[in-house]
């Protein structure tokens, strides 16, 4: 029998976070979900949604219960441009969304995470941190910081709270829609991967669900490359 856990998913209204929310609910867990611009229509398979903008100065998590077993932070961006065309303020904007946003949420949730037996935090990086790709400086700068943050927090919060990070390659979500918006792009992207497929939200949500669960209870401080073999295989 599965113990029911309380999970917070920031950015559960789209892509990977939405799929994860659905999976956790099917498994019998209680999901506290947030949206920013797109509130999903009420549906039996989805949680109740709370509005939250991670760029706001004051973050309130008043809707959460006393104790929280897991937190997943999904807001991110994929801005691909030549380095010389990116303004320093663009780097700062990405950093605020991906890194400072995660820091504010984790700090706000920490007292509740500390009250759980085996709490777990999951953050997202990208394949473009371990492997260098042209036009990826903006996203790689922020996601590189997320990887460092994940490991350092894992050390500081051990043994009470585990922290891990997933580094996906291109995954078929609304965030990546502009990179997969015709058959030619979809096929070319699949073929770039040793496993000859584009990632699905399920592929990434499955790993997040595992890291949240009791099955991941001896894993912390890791970066998981869920990327169709992109970062480590030459075929
Ligand atoms: N998809 C990929 O190819 C890919 C590849 C590598 C890494 N990743 C990473 O994986 C994570 C999830 O990506 P995804 O593809 O599932 O993204 P997505 O479909 O764009 O979903 C992002 C979620 O974050 C929410 N969000 C955006 N801005 C926010 C803000 N200011 N405050 C609060 N919430 C906000 C969105 O809410 P609304 O929709 O309600 O506005 C949405 O629920 C991201 O960190 C991304 O960088 C994705």
XYZ file of N, CA and C and ligand atoms in Angstrom:
753
model
N 0.843 -1.200 0.000
C 0.000 0.000 0.000
C 0.882 1.256 0.000
N 0.492 2.272 -0.772
C 1.273 3.506 -0.870
C 0.861 4.465 0.251
N 1.862 5.061 0.940
C 1.549 6.092 1.917
C 1.184 7.361 1.170
N 0.102 8.017 1.557
C -0.266 9.248 0.869
C 0.676 10.370 1.292
N 1.248 11.054 0.320
C 2.180 12.153 0.609
C 1.610 13.466 0.101
N 2.135 14.564 0.657
C 1.761 15.914 0.217
C 2.869 16.470 -0.676
N 2.538 16.773 -1.920
C 3.537 17.293 -2.849
C 3.129 18.661 -3.389
N 4.099 19.548 -3.463
C 3.887 20.865 -4.077
C 4.563 20.882 -5.445
N 3.801 21.225 -6.478
C 4.390 21.393 -7.818
C 4.180 22.834 -8.239
N 5.281 23.559 -8.353
C 5.227 24.938 -8.841
C 5.289 24.875 -10.367
N 4.247 25.385 -11.032
C 4.185 25.285 -12.498
C 3.638 23.930 -12.899
N 2.440 23.615 -12.385
C 1.825 22.307 -12.677
C 0.719 22.443 -13.714
N 0.672 23.583 -14.401
C -0.417 23.822 -15.346
C -0.034 23.476 -16.772
N 1.188 22.991 -16.981
C 1.649 22.753 -18.345
C 2.756 21.702 -18.334
N 2.952 21.074 -19.483
C 4.130 20.246 -19.725
C 4.424 19.205 -18.657
N 5.668 19.195 -18.199
C 6.169 18.170 -17.282
C 5.441 18.247 -15.933
N 5.255 19.450 -15.407
C 4.608 19.611 -14.103
C 3.171 19.110 -14.120
N 2.454 19.354 -15.217
C 1.061 18.916 -15.309
C 0.992 17.396 -15.370
N 1.870 16.805 -16.175
C 1.906 15.338 -16.275
C 2.237 14.725 -14.922
N 3.199 15.317 -14.229
C 3.589 14.800 -12.904
C 2.407 14.897 -11.926
N 1.692 16.017 -11.963
C 0.526 16.184 -11.069
C -0.476 15.066 -11.326
N -0.746 14.786 -12.600
C -1.696 13.714 -12.948
C -1.216 12.374 -12.406
N 0.070 12.099 -12.604
C 0.620 10.795 -12.162
C 0.522 10.642 -10.646
N 0.869 11.710 -9.916
C 0.883 11.614 -8.445
C -0.530 11.435 -7.903
N -1.497 12.078 -8.557
C -2.890 11.935 -8.117
C -3.377 10.499 -8.363
N -3.045 9.964 -9.525
C -3.422 8.567 -9.824
C -2.810 7.630 -8.786
N -1.609 7.957 -8.308
C -0.947 7.103 -7.303
C -1.483 7.341 -5.892
N -2.439 8.237 -5.754
C -3.095 8.414 -4.453
C -2.489 9.494 -3.575
N -1.652 10.347 -4.135
C -1.042 11.412 -3.334
C -1.879 12.688 -3.401
N -1.577 13.610 -2.463
C -2.248 14.909 -2.475
C -1.304 15.912 -3.132
N -1.779 16.567 -4.173
C -0.921 17.483 -4.932
C -1.408 18.916 -4.746
N -0.505 19.784 -4.360
C -0.759 21.221 -4.256
C -0.093 21.837 -5.482
N -0.918 22.387 -6.382
C -0.426 22.761 -7.700
C -0.556 24.257 -7.919
N 0.390 24.835 -8.649
C 0.247 26.256 -8.975
C 0.264 26.470 -10.485
N -0.396 27.566 -10.886
C -0.364 28.005 -12.285
C 0.042 29.475 -12.290
N 0.428 29.948 -13.457
C 0.754 31.370 -13.587
C -0.219 32.023 -14.577
N -0.087 31.719 -15.880
C -0.965 32.377 -16.864
C -2.123 31.493 -17.317
N -1.982 30.184 -17.201
C -2.968 29.268 -17.797
C -3.542 28.310 -16.758
N -4.677 28.675 -16.170
C -5.280 27.779 -15.175
C -6.001 26.634 -15.898
N -5.610 25.388 -15.653
C -6.302 24.281 -16.318
C -7.756 24.211 -15.883
N -8.623 23.786 -16.805
C -10.040 23.655 -16.437
C -10.185 22.505 -15.462
N -11.113 22.659 -14.521
C -11.301 21.641 -13.486
C -11.591 20.289 -14.102
N -10.926 19.285 -13.584
C -10.994 17.961 -14.189
C -10.685 16.977 -13.079
N -11.384 15.867 -13.081
C -11.255 14.910 -11.974
C -9.819 14.445 -11.779
N -9.035 14.370 -12.858
C -7.659 13.846 -12.742
C -6.645 14.892 -12.359
N -7.100 16.137 -12.130
C -6.142 17.208 -11.824
C -6.386 17.759 -10.412
N -5.357 18.369 -9.819
C -5.528 18.929 -8.474
C -6.240 20.283 -8.537
N -6.476 20.881 -7.366
C -6.909 22.282 -7.323
C -5.684 23.141 -7.609
N -5.891 24.220 -8.343
C -4.754 25.073 -8.713
C -4.781 26.395 -7.955
N -3.608 26.848 -7.531
C -3.449 28.131 -6.856
C -2.606 29.031 -7.760
N -3.021 30.278 -7.891
C -2.227 31.229 -8.687
C -0.927 31.559 -7.956
N 0.179 31.552 -8.678
C 1.449 31.974 -8.069
C 2.405 32.452 -9.159
N 2.972 33.633 -8.961
C 4.009 34.146 -9.865
C 5.319 34.143 -9.088
N 6.273 33.336 -9.521
C 7.529 33.219 -8.760
C 8.359 34.494 -8.823
N 7.985 35.421 -9.732
C 8.735 36.678 -9.820
C 8.250 37.695 -8.787
N 7.115 37.419 -8.136
C 6.632 38.326 -7.084
C 7.633 38.360 -5.930
N 7.720 39.526 -5.306
C 8.700 39.658 -4.215
C 8.319 38.784 -3.018
N 7.040 38.851 -2.651
C 6.601 38.060 -1.500
C 5.833 36.837 -1.969
N 6.336 35.684 -1.582
C 5.699 34.427 -1.984
C 4.920 33.898 -0.779
N 3.629 33.628 -0.981
C 2.836 33.040 0.101
C 2.461 31.608 -0.268
N 2.773 30.699 0.642
C 2.395 29.298 0.440
C 1.368 28.891 1.496
N 0.486 29.829 1.822
C -0.513 29.607 2.873
C -1.455 28.441 2.586
N -1.558 28.076 1.317
C -2.489 26.997 0.950
C -1.936 25.613 1.282
N -0.674 25.553 1.740
C -0.047 24.241 1.999
C -0.401 23.701 3.384
N -0.335 22.373 3.539
C -0.524 21.786 4.868
C 0.739 22.000 5.707
N 0.684 21.615 6.965
C 1.808 21.785 7.910
C 3.085 21.104 7.454
N 2.922 19.917 6.854
C 4.081 19.107 6.496
C 4.049 18.796 4.998
N 5.228 18.916 4.366
C 5.316 18.741 2.912
C 6.368 17.670 2.604
N 5.975 16.645 1.815
C 6.902 15.540 1.511
C 7.749 15.799 0.269
N 7.326 16.727 -0.565
C 8.120 16.957 -1.763
C 7.759 18.252 -2.452
N 8.732 18.799 -3.167
C 8.560 20.062 -3.890
C 9.230 19.920 -5.253
N 8.518 20.289 -6.302
C 9.080 20.250 -7.656
C 8.915 21.641 -8.264
N 10.008 22.188 -8.789
C 9.983 23.549 -9.332
C 10.119 23.482 -10.863
N 9.053 23.845 -11.570
C 9.031 23.655 -13.036
C 9.232 24.903 -13.896
N 9.031 26.138 -13.397
C 9.178 27.273 -14.320
C 10.567 27.313 -14.959
N 10.581 27.568 -16.249
C 11.866 27.624 -16.961
C 11.657 28.276 -18.307
N 12.729 28.418 -19.069
C 12.613 29.031 -20.393
C 13.641 28.397 -21.317
N 13.379 28.503 -22.611
C 14.381 28.058 -23.605
C 14.545 29.213 -24.590
N 15.425 30.140 -24.265
C 15.691 31.265 -25.165
C 17.008 30.999 -25.872
N 16.930 30.673 -27.167
C 18.134 30.312 -27.914
C 18.488 31.436 -28.894
N 19.646 32.074 -28.653
C 20.085 33.174 -29.515
C 21.607 33.248 -29.515
N 22.184 33.859 -30.556
C 23.634 34.058 -30.529
C 24.033 34.916 -29.334
N 25.147 34.559 -28.732
C 25.596 35.204 -27.500
C 25.642 36.729 -27.617
N 26.162 37.230 -28.761
C 26.346 38.678 -28.842
C 25.031 39.441 -28.928
N 23.926 38.746 -29.157
C 22.639 39.443 -29.235
C 21.857 39.395 -27.919
N 22.441 38.771 -26.911
C 21.696 38.651 -25.640
C 22.164 39.748 -24.694
N 21.210 40.546 -24.208
C 21.576 41.635 -23.289
C 21.828 41.056 -21.905
N 22.703 41.702 -21.130
C 22.871 41.250 -19.746
C 21.533 41.167 -19.016
N 20.601 42.097 -19.324
C 19.300 42.057 -18.632
C 18.503 40.796 -19.000
N 18.758 40.235 -20.197
C 18.081 38.974 -20.564
C 18.596 37.834 -19.681
N 19.904 37.835 -19.443
C 20.464 36.808 -18.550
C 19.865 36.943 -17.143
N 19.729 38.207 -16.714
C 19.188 38.437 -15.362
C 17.731 37.962 -15.284
N 16.956 38.236 -16.345
C 15.538 37.825 -16.341
C 15.432 36.300 -16.231
N 16.256 35.591 -16.994
C 16.241 34.127 -16.930
C 16.663 33.640 -15.549
N 17.682 34.293 -15.011
C 18.192 33.904 -13.679
C 17.098 34.094 -12.617
N 16.346 35.181 -12.747
C 15.271 35.431 -11.774
C 14.205 34.353 -11.838
N 13.843 33.952 -13.061
C 12.793 32.935 -13.217
C 13.279 31.562 -12.752
N 14.466 31.190 -13.198
C 14.889 29.798 -13.009
C 15.583 29.571 -11.663
N 16.358 30.552 -11.215
C 17.181 30.326 -10.019
C 16.605 31.049 -8.794
N 16.440 32.365 -8.899
C 15.943 33.116 -7.725
C 14.519 32.654 -7.386
N 13.719 32.371 -8.416
C 12.370 31.863 -8.165
C 12.420 30.578 -7.356
N 13.294 29.667 -7.750
C 13.415 28.384 -7.025
C 13.883 28.632 -5.594
N 14.828 29.548 -5.429
C 15.355 29.841 -4.080
C 14.234 30.386 -3.187
N 13.447 31.326 -3.729
C 12.366 31.917 -2.915
C 11.351 30.844 -2.504
N 10.998 29.982 -3.457
C 10.000 28.939 -3.155
C 10.557 27.961 -2.116
N 11.791 27.539 -2.291
C 12.357 26.550 -1.360
C 12.479 27.173 0.032
N 12.912 28.423 0.090
C 13.009 29.068 1.410
C 11.633 29.165 2.070
N 10.608 29.476 1.278
C 9.262 29.598 1.845
C 8.722 28.230 2.296
N 9.124 27.166 1.585
C 8.578 25.826 1.886
C 9.401 25.065 2.918
N 10.593 25.527 3.207
C 11.537 24.757 4.042
C 10.981 24.328 5.408
N 10.324 25.227 6.148
C 9.803 24.775 7.454
C 8.869 23.576 7.317
N 8.075 23.548 6.245
C 7.141 22.438 6.050
C 7.875 21.185 5.579
N 8.888 21.346 4.749
C 9.673 20.179 4.291
C 10.408 19.534 5.471
N 10.869 20.364 6.390
C 11.603 19.841 7.558
C 10.706 18.993 8.457
N 9.404 19.213 8.355
C 8.482 18.449 9.219
C 8.187 17.059 8.661
N 8.573 16.784 7.412
C 8.294 15.460 6.824
C 9.423 14.495 7.166
N 9.150 13.204 7.033
C 10.129 12.160 7.373
C 11.287 12.104 6.376
N 10.933 12.111 5.089
C 11.938 11.903 4.043
C 11.586 12.801 2.864
N 11.760 14.128 3.073
C 11.309 15.056 2.043
C 12.274 15.088 0.862
N 11.736 15.482 -0.293
C 12.518 15.449 -1.527
C 12.217 16.699 -2.360
N 13.283 17.318 -2.853
C 13.133 18.472 -3.752
C 13.653 18.064 -5.123
N 12.913 18.405 -6.174
C 13.361 18.109 -7.536
C 13.389 19.411 -8.338
N 14.550 19.673 -8.952
C 14.716 20.865 -9.791
C 15.050 20.426 -11.214
N 14.955 21.361 -12.164
C 15.244 21.021 -13.561
C 16.401 21.824 -14.114
N 17.336 21.096 -14.739
C 18.420 21.704 -15.501
C 18.121 21.448 -16.976
N 19.149 21.294 -17.785
C 18.999 20.976 -19.210
C 20.230 20.207 -19.675
N 20.060 19.435 -20.735
C 21.196 18.719 -21.343
C 22.300 19.710 -21.737
N 21.920 20.971 -21.979
C 22.875 21.971 -22.477
C 23.788 22.535 -21.393
N 23.790 21.928 -20.207
C 24.782 22.331 -19.193
C 26.012 21.421 -19.287
N 25.805 20.114 -19.329
C 26.923 19.164 -19.417
C 27.533 19.148 -20.809
N 26.731 19.449 -21.819
C 27.188 19.439 -23.211
C 27.008 20.848 -23.768
N 28.033 21.354 -24.432
C 27.923 22.711 -24.981
C 27.204 22.709 -26.323
N 26.198 23.566 -26.468
C 25.495 23.733 -27.743
C 25.510 25.217 -28.114
N 25.685 25.503 -29.401
C 25.601 26.898 -29.853
C 24.239 27.490 -29.499
N 24.237 28.791 -29.258
C 23.010 29.574 -29.001
C 22.320 29.226 -27.681
N 22.991 28.501 -26.801
C 22.376 28.087 -25.528
C 22.965 28.814 -24.323
N 23.698 29.922 -24.522
C 24.369 30.531 -23.356
C 23.369 31.013 -22.310
N 22.260 31.594 -22.777
C 21.313 32.180 -21.817
C 20.719 31.110 -20.903
N 20.240 30.026 -21.502
C 19.615 28.981 -20.676
C 20.676 28.228 -19.869
N 21.853 28.021 -20.453
C 22.882 27.241 -19.755
C 23.414 27.960 -18.529
N 23.486 29.292 -18.597
C 23.998 30.047 -17.448
C 23.105 29.817 -16.229
N 21.781 29.917 -16.424
C 20.862 29.735 -15.290
C 20.793 28.282 -14.846
N 20.736 27.382 -15.817
C 20.588 25.975 -15.449
C 21.878 25.433 -14.811
N 23.033 25.980 -15.232
C 24.279 25.596 -14.558
C 24.215 25.974 -13.084
N 23.639 27.137 -12.815
C 23.480 27.572 -11.420
C 22.544 26.633 -10.670
N 21.512 26.163 -11.344
C 20.557 25.226 -10.708
C 21.281 23.937 -10.310
N 22.195 23.462 -11.166
C 22.915 22.223 -10.820
C 23.782 22.431 -9.583
N 24.477 23.563 -9.532
C 25.307 23.850 -8.351
C 24.453 24.012 -7.104
N 23.354 24.737 -7.262
C 22.432 24.953 -6.140
C 21.896 23.616 -5.621
N 21.548 22.734 -6.543
C 20.982 21.427 -6.144
C 21.985 20.651 -5.290
N 23.221 20.577 -5.748
C 24.218 19.800 -4.999
C 24.499 20.431 -3.640
N 24.652 21.763 -3.620
C 24.979 22.435 -2.350
C 23.831 22.300 -1.352
N 22.601 22.440 -1.831
C 21.459 22.279 -0.917
C 21.367 20.840 -0.440
N 21.677 19.895 -1.329
C 21.620 18.472 -0.936
C 22.557 18.225 0.244
N 23.742 18.839 0.197
C 24.697 18.669 1.303
C 24.159 19.335 2.566
N 23.680 20.555 2.414
C 23.260 21.331 3.584
C 22.004 20.751 4.249
N 21.114 20.171 3.451
C 19.839 19.683 4.007
C 19.903 18.214 4.425
N 21.022 17.510 4.111
C 21.117 16.096 4.489
C 21.234 15.995 6.005
N 20.700 14.965 6.646
C 20.001 13.812 6.041
C 18.484 14.012 5.932
N 18.011 15.203 6.287
C 16.560 15.388 6.426
C 15.832 15.504 5.077
N 16.438 16.272 4.163
C 15.748 16.545 2.889
C 16.684 16.182 1.741
N 16.192 15.414 0.785
C 16.993 15.083 -0.402
C 16.758 16.129 -1.491
N 17.811 16.413 -2.272
C 17.668 17.362 -3.383
C 18.305 16.747 -4.624
N 17.549 16.670 -5.702
C 18.079 16.149 -6.961
C 17.607 17.011 -8.118
N 18.270 16.808 -9.245
C 18.011 17.651 -10.410
C 17.898 16.749 -11.643
N 16.971 17.083 -12.526
C 16.819 16.334 -13.783
C 17.235 17.255 -14.929
N 18.088 16.738 -15.814
C 18.568 17.528 -16.951
C 18.041 16.896 -18.244
N 16.871 17.359 -18.716
C 16.291 16.759 -19.926
C 16.908 17.335 -21.195
N 16.783 16.565 -22.286
C 16.967 17.146 -23.615
C 15.584 17.604 -24.078
N 15.511 18.090 -25.326
C 14.260 18.684 -25.810
C 13.076 17.731 -25.595
N 12.066 18.239 -24.938
C 10.906 17.445 -24.535
C 9.650 18.115 -25.076
N 8.723 17.311 -25.538
C 7.557 17.819 -26.248
C 6.528 18.442 -25.297
N 6.761 19.691 -24.941
C 5.848 20.432 -24.051
C 5.574 21.794 -24.700
N 4.621 22.557 -24.164
C 4.369 23.895 -24.715
C 5.623 24.773 -24.720
N 6.525 24.565 -23.749
C 7.747 25.371 -23.707
C 8.607 25.164 -24.962
N 8.583 23.948 -25.484
C 9.432 23.606 -26.632
C 8.662 23.659 -27.946
N 7.402 24.123 -27.903
C 6.534 24.031 -29.089
C 7.149 24.741 -30.303
N 7.817 25.885 -30.069
C 8.361 26.632 -31.210
C 9.535 25.899 -31.874
N 10.102 24.910 -31.183
C 11.214 24.148 -31.760
C 10.739 22.852 -32.424
N 9.447 22.565 -32.249
C 8.896 21.294 -32.761
C 7.607 21.551 -33.535
N 7.524 22.731 -34.216
C 6.224 23.116 -34.761
C 5.973 22.694 -36.205
N 6.796 21.786 -36.746
C 6.422 21.139 -38.011
C 7.094 19.760 -38.078
N 6.634 18.937 -39.021
C 7.094 17.535 -39.082
C 8.594 17.452 -39.306
N 9.107 18.383 -40.112
C 10.544 18.364 -40.421
C 11.374 18.579 -39.150
N 10.965 19.576 -38.363
C 11.699 19.869 -37.120
C 11.576 18.698 -36.150
N 10.388 18.119 -36.093
C 10.171 17.003 -35.150
C 11.069 15.828 -35.527
N 11.128 15.526 -36.822
C 11.929 14.372 -37.244
C 13.416 14.649 -37.026
N 13.848 15.869 -37.392
C 15.272 16.214 -37.230
C 15.656 16.146 -35.759
N 14.769 16.631 -34.900
C 15.095 16.591 -33.470
C 15.181 15.161 -32.956
N 14.243 14.312 -33.358
C 14.288 12.910 -32.909
C 15.612 12.283 -33.344
N 16.004 12.521 -34.586
C 17.211 11.881 -35.126
C 18.504 12.383 -34.478
N 18.484 13.566 -33.867
C 19.684 14.083 -33.178
C 20.008 13.259 -31.934
N 19.020 12.525 -31.449
C 19.203 11.767 -30.207
C 19.593 10.333 -30.501
N 20.576 9.777 -29.758
C 20.935 8.376 -29.976
C 19.727 7.437 -29.896
N 18.737 7.746 -29.072
C 17.560 6.867 -28.975
C 16.485 7.218 -30.006
N 16.809 8.186 -30.907
C 15.971 8.513 -32.069
C 14.522 8.880 -31.720
N 14.377 9.525 -30.576
C 13.041 9.976 -30.166
C 13.152 11.324 -29.481
N 12.095 12.096 -29.554
C 11.993 13.316 -28.738
C 11.404 12.922 -27.389
N 11.853 13.580 -26.337
C 11.341 13.260 -24.997
C 9.871 13.616 -24.858
N 9.182 12.850 -24.036
C 7.780 13.158 -23.734
C 7.700 13.683 -22.299
N 6.636 14.423 -21.969
C 6.473 14.862 -20.575
C 6.492 13.673 -19.610
N 5.954 12.514 -20.050
C 5.943 11.315 -19.184
C 7.364 10.876 -18.864
N 8.251 10.901 -19.883
C 9.633 10.447 -19.662
C 10.263 11.196 -18.493
N 9.987 12.490 -18.427
C 10.630 13.320 -17.402
C 9.847 13.228 -16.082
N 8.508 13.224 -16.191
C 7.681 13.131 -14.977
C 7.937 11.813 -14.254
N 8.167 10.729 -15.002
C 8.443 9.424 -14.369
C 9.673 9.515 -13.464
N 10.708 10.176 -13.940
C 11.930 10.316 -13.125
C 11.661 11.197 -11.908
N 10.912 12.267 -12.102
C 10.598 13.149 -10.964
C 9.793 12.389 -9.916
N 8.813 11.598 -10.363
C 7.972 10.838 -9.416
C 8.836 9.843 -8.640
N 9.781 9.215 -9.323
C 10.677 8.261 -8.664
C 11.511 8.971 -7.592
N 12.046 10.131 -7.939
C 12.902 10.864 -6.981
C 12.098 11.377 -5.788
N 10.819 11.655 -5.999
C 9.980 12.086 -4.874
C 9.665 10.913 -3.950
N 9.608 9.724 -4.522
C 9.055 8.571 -3.799
C 10.054 7.966 -2.816
N 9.542 7.061 -2.017
C 10.347 6.288 -1.070
C 11.441 5.498 -1.814
N 11.163 5.120 -3.063
C 12.141 4.351 -3.850
C 13.418 5.149 -4.096
N 13.322 6.471 -4.026
C 14.508 7.307 -4.231
C 15.163 7.723 -2.924
N 14.838 7.020 -1.843
C 15.198 7.519 -0.504
C 16.695 7.475 -0.174
N 17.512 6.834 -1.061
C 18.966 6.836 -0.808
C 19.694 7.629 -1.903
N 18.985 8.540 -2.531
C 19.565 9.312 -3.640
C 19.451 10.800 -3.326
N 20.596 11.490 -3.300
C 20.563 12.939 -3.128
C 21.801 13.557 -3.772
N 21.652 14.790 -4.229
C 22.787 15.518 -4.803
C 23.142 15.086 -6.217
N 22.203 14.448 -6.916
C 22.499 13.924 -8.252
C 21.840 14.752 -9.360
N 22.485 14.726 -10.518
C 21.900 15.329 -11.724
C 21.569 14.164 -12.665
N 20.311 13.986 -12.998
C 19.891 12.853 -13.835
C 19.686 13.309 -15.275
N 20.420 12.666 -16.181
C 20.366 13.045 -17.601
C 19.318 12.203 -18.315
N 18.122 12.737 -18.395
C 17.025 12.030 -19.069
C 16.924 12.682 -20.447
N 17.697 12.142 -21.394
C 17.956 12.917 -22.612
C 18.121 12.071 -23.875
N 17.541 10.889 -23.903
C 17.637 10.052 -25.105
C 19.072 9.703 -25.459
N 19.951 9.744 -24.485
C 21.359 9.401 -24.709
C 22.210 10.564 -25.203
N 21.589 11.727 -25.353
C 22.255 12.882 -25.975
C 23.571 13.276 -25.311
N 23.623 13.277 -23.982
C 24.812 13.835 -23.316
C 25.952 12.844 -23.202
N 25.702 11.549 -23.425
C 26.777 10.590 -23.128
C 27.063 9.580 -24.219
N 26.264 9.510 -25.272
C 26.455 8.466 -26.284
C 26.820 9.066 -27.631
N 27.719 8.343 -28.325
C 27.998 8.640 -29.735
C 27.664 7.382 -30.504
N 26.664 7.417 -31.371
C 26.297 6.178 -32.077
C 26.409 6.384 -33.590
N 10.593 21.135 -22.517
C 11.887 21.003 -22.740
O 12.347 20.745 -23.865
C 12.865 21.151 -21.598
C 14.215 20.819 -21.838
C 15.128 20.984 -20.799
C 14.708 21.462 -19.585
N 13.393 21.760 -19.377
C 12.999 22.294 -18.079
O 11.951 21.538 -17.505
C 11.124 22.408 -16.701
C 9.650 22.211 -17.097
O 9.544 22.541 -18.476
P 8.203 22.384 -19.334
O 8.653 22.118 -20.709
O 7.233 21.486 -18.658
O 7.672 23.901 -19.266
P 6.227 24.530 -19.530
O 5.366 23.605 -20.328
O 6.461 25.907 -20.049
O 5.624 24.660 -18.041
C 6.175 25.610 -17.171
C 5.276 25.811 -15.982
O 5.813 26.886 -15.196
C 4.808 27.872 -14.966
N 5.410 29.208 -14.909
C 6.023 29.900 -15.902
N 6.404 31.119 -15.469
C 6.017 31.208 -14.177
C 6.096 32.214 -13.192
N 6.659 33.427 -13.435
N 5.594 31.962 -11.946
C 5.019 30.762 -11.672
N 4.904 29.775 -12.566
C 5.386 29.995 -13.813
C 3.839 27.731 -16.149
O 2.565 28.247 -15.750
P 1.459 28.805 -16.834
O 1.502 27.877 -18.016
O 0.177 28.732 -16.056
O 1.847 30.213 -17.151
C 3.847 26.220 -16.341
O 2.934 25.597 -15.452
C 11.650 23.833 -16.945
O 12.484 24.208 -15.883
C 12.449 23.705 -18.217
O 13.480 24.668 -18.287
C 12.456 21.618 -20.351
